[in-house]
CSV table of C-alpha atoms in Angstrom, one decimal:
chain,number,residue,atom,x,y,z
A,1,MET,CA,161.0,24.0,36.9
A,2,ILE,CA,160.7,21.9,33.8
A,3,ARG,CA,161.2,18.1,34.2
A,4,GLU,CA,160.0,14.8,32.7
A,5,MET,CA,156.4,13.9,33.3
A,6,THR,CA,155.3,10.9,35.4
A,7,LYS,CA,152.0,9.1,35.4
A,8,SER,CA,151.0,10.8,38.6
A,9,ASP,CA,151.9,14.2,37.1
A,10,PHE,CA,149.5,13.3,34.2
A,11,GLU,CA,146.8,12.4,36.7
A,12,ALA,CA,147.2,15.8,38.3
A,13,PHE,CA,147.2,17.4,34.8
A,14,TRP,CA,144.2,15.4,33.5
A,15,PRO,CA,141.4,17.9,34.5
A,16,CYS,CA,143.2,20.6,32.5
A,17,PHE,CA,143.8,18.2,29.6
A,18,GLU,CA,140.2,17.2,29.6
A,19,THR,CA,138.9,20.8,29.7
A,20,VAL,CA,141.2,21.6,26.7
A,21,ILE,CA,140.1,18.7,24.5
A,22,GLN,CA,136.4,19.2,25.4
A,23,ALA,CA,136.5,22.9,24.4
A,24,GLN,CA,137.5,21.8,20.9
A,25,GLU,CA,139.3,25.0,20.2
A,26,THR,CA,142.9,24.0,19.9
A,27,TYR,CA,143.6,20.3,19.7
A,28,ALA,CA,142.6,17.7,17.1
A,29,PHE,CA,142.1,15.1,19.9
A,30,ASP,CA,138.9,13.2,20.5
A,31,PRO,CA,137.0,15.3,23.1
A,32,LYS,CA,135.6,12.1,24.7
A,33,MET,CA,139.0,10.4,25.0
A,34,SER,CA,139.6,8.5,28.2
A,35,PHE,CA,142.3,9.1,30.8
A,36,GLU,CA,144.2,6.1,29.6
A,37,GLU,CA,144.0,7.0,25.9
A,38,ALA,CA,145.1,10.5,26.7
A,39,TYR,CA,148.1,9.2,28.8
A,40,GLU,CA,149.0,6.9,25.9
A,41,LEU,CA,148.9,9.7,23.4
A,42,TRP,CA,150.6,12.4,25.5
A,43,CYS,CA,153.2,10.4,27.5
A,44,ILE,CA,153.7,6.9,25.9
A,45,MET,CA,153.7,7.4,22.2
A,46,PRO,CA,156.0,10.5,22.2
A,47,MET,CA,159.8,10.3,22.7
A,48,LYS,CA,159.7,12.4,25.9
A,49,THR,CA,157.1,14.4,27.8
A,50,PHE,CA,157.8,17.3,30.2
A,51,VAL,CA,156.0,19.3,32.8
A,52,PHE,CA,156.3,22.9,34.0
A,53,GLU,CA,156.0,22.7,37.8
A,54,GLU,CA,155.8,25.6,40.3
A,55,ASN,CA,155.1,25.3,44.0
A,56,GLN,CA,154.4,21.6,43.5
A,57,GLN,CA,151.7,22.4,40.9
A,58,ILE,CA,151.7,21.2,37.3
A,59,LEU,CA,151.0,24.3,35.2
A,60,GLY,CA,151.9,23.0,31.8
A,61,SER,CA,153.2,20.2,29.7
A,62,TYR,CA,154.7,19.3,26.3
A,63,TYR,CA,155.7,16.2,24.4
A,64,ILE,CA,158.3,15.8,21.7
A,65,LYS,CA,158.4,13.1,19.0
A,66,PRO,CA,159.5,12.6,15.4
A,67,ASN,CA,157.0,14.0,13.0
A,68,ALA,CA,157.5,11.2,10.5
A,69,MET,CA,159.4,7.9,10.4
A,70,GLY,CA,162.5,6.7,8.6
A,71,PRO,CA,163.8,9.3,6.1
A,72,GLY,CA,161.5,11.9,7.7
A,73,ASN,CA,162.5,11.4,11.3
A,74,HIS,CA,164.9,14.3,11.5
A,75,VAL,CA,161.9,16.7,11.9
A,76,CYS,CA,160.2,16.7,15.2
A,77,ASN,CA,156.8,17.6,16.4
A,78,CYS,CA,155.7,19.0,19.8
A,79,GLY,CA,152.4,19.7,21.5
A,80,TYR,CA,152.0,22.1,24.4
A,81,MET,CA,149.3,22.6,27.0
A,82,VAL,CA,149.1,25.2,29.8
A,83,THR,CA,146.4,25.1,32.6
A,84,GLU,CA,143.8,27.8,32.2
A,85,ALA,CA,144.7,29.5,35.5
A,86,ALA,CA,148.4,29.8,34.5
A,87,ARG,CA,148.0,31.3,31.1
A,88,GLY,CA,149.5,34.7,30.1
A,89,LYS,CA,152.6,34.1,32.3
A,90,GLY,CA,155.0,33.1,29.6
A,91,ILE,CA,154.8,29.3,30.4
A,92,ALA,CA,154.1,28.3,26.8
A,93,LYS,CA,157.1,30.3,25.7
A,94,ARG,CA,159.4,28.6,28.3
A,95,LEU,CA,158.1,25.2,27.3
A,96,CYS,CA,158.6,25.9,23.6
A,97,GLU,CA,162.2,27.2,24.2
A,98,HIS,CA,162.9,24.1,26.3
A,99,SER,CA,161.5,21.9,23.6
A,100,GLN,CA,163.8,23.4,21.0
A,101,ASP,CA,166.8,22.7,23.2
A,102,GLN,CA,165.6,19.2,23.7
A,103,ALA,CA,165.0,18.8,20.0
A,104,MET,CA,168.6,19.8,19.3
A,105,THR,CA,169.9,17.5,22.0
A,106,LEU,CA,167.9,14.6,20.5
A,107,GLY,CA,169.5,15.4,17.1
A,108,PHE,CA,166.4,16.8,15.3
A,109,GLU,CA,167.1,19.4,12.6
A,110,ALA,CA,163.7,21.1,12.5
A,111,MET,CA,160.4,21.4,14.3
A,112,GLN,CA,157.0,21.2,12.7
A,113,PHE,CA,153.5,21.8,14.0
A,114,ASN,CA,150.9,20.1,11.8
A,115,ALA,CA,147.7,21.8,12.8
A,116,VAL,CA,147.8,25.1,14.6
A,117,VAL,CA,144.1,26.2,14.7
A,118,SER,CA,144.1,29.6,12.9
A,119,SER,CA,141.6,31.1,15.4
A,120,ASN,CA,144.1,30.4,18.2
A,121,GLU,CA,145.8,33.7,17.7
A,122,VAL,CA,147.7,33.7,21.0
A,123,ALA,CA,149.5,30.5,19.9
A,124,VAL,CA,150.0,31.5,16.3
A,125,GLN,CA,151.6,34.8,17.4
A,126,LEU,CA,153.7,33.2,20.1
A,127,TRP,CA,155.1,30.6,17.7
A,128,GLN,CA,155.9,33.3,15.2
A,129,LYS,CA,157.7,35.4,17.8
A,130,LEU,CA,159.7,32.2,18.6
A,131,GLY,CA,160.8,31.9,14.9
A,132,PHE,CA,158.2,29.6,13.5
A,133,LYS,CA,156.8,30.4,10.1
A,134,ILE,CA,153.4,29.5,8.6
A,135,ILE,CA,154.4,27.2,5.7
A,136,GLY,CA,150.9,26.1,4.8
A,137,THR,CA,147.2,26.6,5.4
A,138,ILE,CA,144.8,23.7,5.4
A,139,PRO,CA,141.4,25.0,4.5
A,140,ARG,CA,138.6,24.3,7.0
A,141,ALA,CA,140.7,21.6,8.7
A,142,TYR,CA,139.4,22.1,12.2
A,143,ARG,CA,135.8,22.0,13.5
A,144,HIS,CA,136.0,24.6,16.2
A,145,GLY,CA,133.6,24.2,19.2
A,146,LYS,CA,132.3,27.8,18.8
A,147,LEU,CA,133.3,29.0,15.3
A,148,GLY,CA,132.6,25.9,13.1
A,149,HIS,CA,135.1,25.0,10.4
A,150,VAL,CA,138.3,27.1,10.6
A,151,ASP,CA,141.6,26.8,8.8
A,152,SER,CA,144.7,25.2,10.4
A,153,TYR,CA,148.3,26.3,9.9
A,154,ILE,CA,151.3,24.2,9.4
A,155,MET,CA,154.2,25.9,11.2
A,156,TYR,CA,157.9,25.1,10.9
A,157,LYS,CA,161.3,26.2,12.3
A,158,ALA,CA,164.7,25.0,11.3
A,159,LEU,CA,167.0,24.3,14.3
A,160,ARG,CA,170.7,24.8,14.7
A,161,ALA,CA,172.7,22.8,17.2
B,1,MET,CA,139.6,-4.9,-9.9
B,2,ILE,CA,139.9,-2.9,-6.7
B,3,ARG,CA,138.8,-4.7,-3.5
B,4,GLU,CA,139.7,-4.7,0.2
B,5,MET,CA,143.2,-6.1,1.1
B,6,THR,CA,143.6,-9.3,3.1
B,7,LYS,CA,146.6,-10.4,5.1
B,8,SER,CA,147.5,-12.9,2.4
B,9,ASP,CA,147.3,-10.1,-0.2
B,10,PHE,CA,149.7,-8.1,1.9
B,11,GLU,CA,152.1,-11.1,2.0
B,12,ALA,CA,152.0,-11.2,-1.8
B,13,PHE,CA,152.5,-7.4,-1.9
B,14,TRP,CA,155.3,-7.3,0.8
B,15,PRO,CA,158.3,-7.7,-1.7
B,16,CYS,CA,157.0,-4.6,-3.5
B,17,PHE,CA,156.4,-2.7,-0.3
B,18,GLU,CA,159.9,-3.6,1.0
B,19,THR,CA,161.6,-2.5,-2.2
B,20,VAL,CA,159.7,0.8,-2.0
B,21,ILE,CA,160.7,1.6,1.6
B,22,GLN,CA,164.3,0.4,1.2
B,23,ALA,CA,164.8,2.8,-1.8
B,24,GLN,CA,163.9,5.8,0.5
B,25,GLU,CA,162.7,7.8,-2.4
B,26,THR,CA,158.9,8.2,-1.6
B,27,TYR,CA,157.8,7.1,1.8
B,28,ALA,CA,158.7,8.3,5.3
B,29,PHE,CA,158.6,4.7,6.6
B,30,ASP,CA,161.5,3.0,8.4
B,31,PRO,CA,163.4,1.2,5.6
B,32,LYS,CA,164.2,-1.7,8.0
B,33,MET,CA,160.5,-2.2,9.1
B,34,SER,CA,159.4,-5.8,9.6
B,35,PHE,CA,156.6,-7.5,7.7
B,36,GLU,CA,154.4,-7.3,10.8
B,37,GLU,CA,155.1,-3.6,11.4
B,38,ALA,CA,154.4,-2.8,7.8
B,39,TYR,CA,151.1,-4.9,7.9
B,40,GLU,CA,150.1,-3.0,11.1
B,41,LEU,CA,150.8,0.4,9.5
B,42,TRP,CA,149.3,-0.3,6.1
B,43,CYS,CA,146.4,-2.6,6.9
B,44,ILE,CA,145.5,-2.4,10.6
B,45,MET,CA,145.9,1.3,11.7
B,46,PRO,CA,144.0,2.7,8.7
B,47,MET,CA,140.2,2.6,8.3
B,48,LYS,CA,140.3,0.6,5.1
B,49,THR,CA,143.0,-0.8,2.8
B,50,PHE,CA,142.4,-1.8,-0.9
B,51,VAL,CA,144.3,-3.6,-3.6
B,52,PHE,CA,144.3,-3.3,-7.4
B,53,GLU,CA,144.2,-6.9,-8.7
B,54,GLU,CA,144.6,-8.1,-12.3
B,55,ASN,CA,144.9,-11.7,-13.4
B,56,GLN,CA,145.2,-12.7,-9.7
B,57,GLN,CA,148.2,-10.5,-9.2
B,58,ILE,CA,148.3,-7.6,-6.7
B,59,LEU,CA,149.6,-4.6,-8.7
B,60,GLY,CA,148.9,-1.8,-6.2
B,61,SER,CA,147.4,-0.8,-2.9
B,62,TYR,CA,146.2,2.1,-0.9
B,63,TYR,CA,144.9,2.9,2.6
B,64,ILE,CA,142.5,5.5,3.8
B,65,LYS,CA,142.3,6.9,7.4
B,66,PRO,CA,141.4,10.2,9.2
B,67,ASN,CA,144.4,12.6,9.0
B,68,ALA,CA,143.6,13.8,12.5
B,69,MET,CA,141.4,13.0,15.4
B,70,GLY,CA,138.3,14.6,17.0
B,71,PRO,CA,137.6,18.0,15.4
B,72,GLY,CA,140.1,17.3,12.6
B,73,ASN,CA,138.7,13.9,11.6
B,74,HIS,CA,136.7,15.1,8.6
B,75,VAL,CA,139.9,15.3,6.5
B,76,CYS,CA,141.3,12.0,5.4
B,77,ASN,CA,144.7,10.8,4.4
B,78,CYS,CA,145.7,8.1,1.9
B,79,GLY,CA,148.9,6.4,0.8
B,80,TYR,CA,149.3,4.6,-2.5
B,81,MET,CA,151.8,2.1,-3.8
B,82,VAL,CA,152.1,0.4,-7.2
B,83,THR,CA,154.5,-2.5,-7.9
B,84,GLU,CA,157.5,-1.5,-10.0
B,85,ALA,CA,156.5,-3.7,-13.0
B,86,ALA,CA,153.0,-2.2,-13.1
B,87,ARG,CA,154.0,1.5,-13.2
B,88,GLY,CA,153.0,3.8,-16.0
B,89,LYS,CA,149.7,2.0,-16.6
B,90,GLY,CA,147.4,4.4,-14.8
B,91,ILE,CA,147.0,2.2,-11.7
B,92,ALA,CA,147.9,5.0,-9.2
B,93,LYS,CA,145.3,7.2,-11.0
B,94,ARG,CA,142.6,4.6,-10.6
B,95,LEU,CA,143.5,3.9,-7.0
B,96,CYS,CA,143.4,7.7,-6.2
B,97,GLU,CA,140.0,8.1,-8.0
B,98,HIS,CA,138.7,5.0,-6.0
B,99,SER,CA,140.0,6.5,-2.8
B,100,GLN,CA,138.2,9.8,-3.4
B,101,ASP,CA,134.9,7.9,-3.9
B,102,GLN,CA,135.6,5.9,-0.7
B,103,ALA,CA,136.4,9.1,1.2
B,104,MET,CA,133.1,10.6,0.2
B,105,THR,CA,131.2,7.4,1.1
B,106,LEU,CA,133.0,7.4,4.5
B,107,GLY,CA,131.9,11.0,5.0
B,108,PHE,CA,135.2,12.8,4.6
B,109,GLU,CA,135.1,16.4,3.4
B,110,ALA,CA,138.7,16.6,2.1
B,111,MET,CA,141.8,14.6,1.5
B,112,GLN,CA,145.3,15.6,2.5
B,113,PHE,CA,148.8,14.2,1.8
B,114,ASN,CA,151.3,15.2,4.5
B,115,ALA,CA,154.6,14.5,2.8
B,116,VAL,CA,154.8,14.1,-1.0
B,117,VAL,CA,158.5,14.0,-1.7
B,118,SER,CA,159.2,16.9,-4.0
B,119,SER,CA,161.6,14.9,-6.2
B,120,ASN,CA,158.8,12.4,-6.9
B,121,GLU,CA,157.6,14.3,-9.9
B,122,VAL,CA,155.4,11.6,-11.3
B,123,ALA,CA,153.4,11.5,-8.1
B,124,VAL,CA,153.2,15.3,-7.7
B,125,GLN,CA,152.0,15.8,-11.3
B,126,LEU,CA,149.5,13.0,-11.0
B,127,TRP,CA,148.0,14.4,-7.9
B,128,GLN,CA,147.8,17.9,-9.4
B,129,LYS,CA,146.1,16.4,-12.5
B,130,LEU,CA,143.6,14.8,-10.1
B,131,GLY,CA,142.8,18.2,-8.5
B,132,PHE,CA,145.2,18.2,-5.5
B,133,LYS,CA,147.0,21.5,-4.8
B,134,ILE,CA,150.3,22.0,-3.1
B,135,ILE,CA,149.3,24.0,0.0
B,136,GLY,CA,152.7,23.9,1.8
B,137,THR,CA,156.3,23.1,1.3
B,138,ILE,CA,158.3,21.6,4.2
B,139,PRO,CA,162.0,22.5,3.7
B,140,ARG,CA,164.4,19.5,3.6
B,141,ALA,CA,161.8,17.3,5.2
B,142,TYR,CA,162.9,14.0,3.5
B,143,ARG,CA,166.3,12.3,3.4
B,144,HIS,CA,166.2,10.9,-0.1
B,145,GLY,CA,168.2,7.7,-0.7
B,146,LYS,CA,170.0,9.3,-3.7
B,147,LEU,CA,169.5,13.0,-3.5
B,148,GLY,CA,170.0,13.7,0.2
B,149,HIS,CA,167.6,16.2,1.9
B,150,VAL,CA,164.8,17.3,-0.3
B,151,ASP,CA,161.6,19.3,0.3
B,152,SER,CA,158.2,17.6,0.9
B,153,TYR,CA,154.9,19.0,-0.2
B,154,ILE,CA,151.6,19.0,1.6
B,155,MET,CA,148.8,18.4,-0.9
B,156,TYR,CA,145.1,18.9,-0.4
B,157,LYS,CA,141.8,18.5,-2.3
B,158,ALA,CA,138.3,19.4,-1.1
B,159,LEU,CA,135.8,16.7,-1.9
B,160,ARG,CA,132.1,17.0,-2.7
B,161,ALA,CA,129.6,14.3,-2.0
C-alpha cells in the first residue's frame, strides 16, 4: 500500500535513511545529517511524501516537489528510497509509477532527476525502463563512498495527463 | 568594485531584482516574491553574495553556494544579475570571473548552472566565452513571459585552483 508519510513513519524509516546517506553511494545528502534535518528535507520541504507499506512495515518512500520556482515550477522532482531488505522486489518501480500519477494529478508537465549517480546502475536502468532519458552528464559530480568521484546523470521524462 | 552585499545594498538592488523576476525571461523565481523572500533566497541561503558597485551605485550582484549537499558539495552554483541600465558594459563577465576565483578560494572543484534559459542568448554566449559548456538541455523547462515554454540549458565548468 502506498500512502502519505507521517512523522512516526519517518521515525520507523530513519534507520534505513541513515544507512543510505552514510553509504554515500546514491544521495547528495550530508551523511551526518540529524533526524530532524532529514525529516525537514524529506517530509516538510517537499509538496508530498509517500510510503510503501506492507504488513505494517515501511519498505520504501518517495517525495515529490517542484524542481524550480515560478516559471520553472511545472517540472517536478522526486527522490525514492527503499529499505535494504526490500530491494529487488519492484518497490522502486511501483513508487516511481505512483509518483508519475501524483505528478500529473498535481499538474506537473514533466519529471526531472538532477543527480542520478552514474555508478547506481540499478537505478539508472530502472528509470530508463520507466521512460526517463539521460539528458545530461555532470562530470565527477558525486564523491562516491567507495569509487571516489563519479559522474551524475540528469534524467527527464515528459508526462501526459 | 566587487564586495560582499549588505541588506541595505539589497534594498537598493531590489527594484532591479523585482523587474528581472517579473519579466519572467531569465530566472525561475516566483515573480510575486516579496522583498524578504528574495533577500532570503539571494543573500541568506547562499554561502556568499557580492555586489558590483560603481560611484556608490549597485550595478550588479551574484551569489555562490554549493549546488548539492554532502557528496555533491564540491560543485558550486552561482546566479548573476545586472541592472538594466548597466548591461552591455561587461559587468556580468567581471562578476562571473570574480565568482570563479571565489569558488576556487572556497574549495569548489567545478561550477554548474542548472537552468540557463535557452532564449537568453546573451547569457548563454557569455558563459560559453568564459569556458562553460552546455552539458544538458531540459525540454520546455521554462515558461518565458513572452515566448511561452522554452528549453533550459545546464552549463558546467571545471575549475582549477
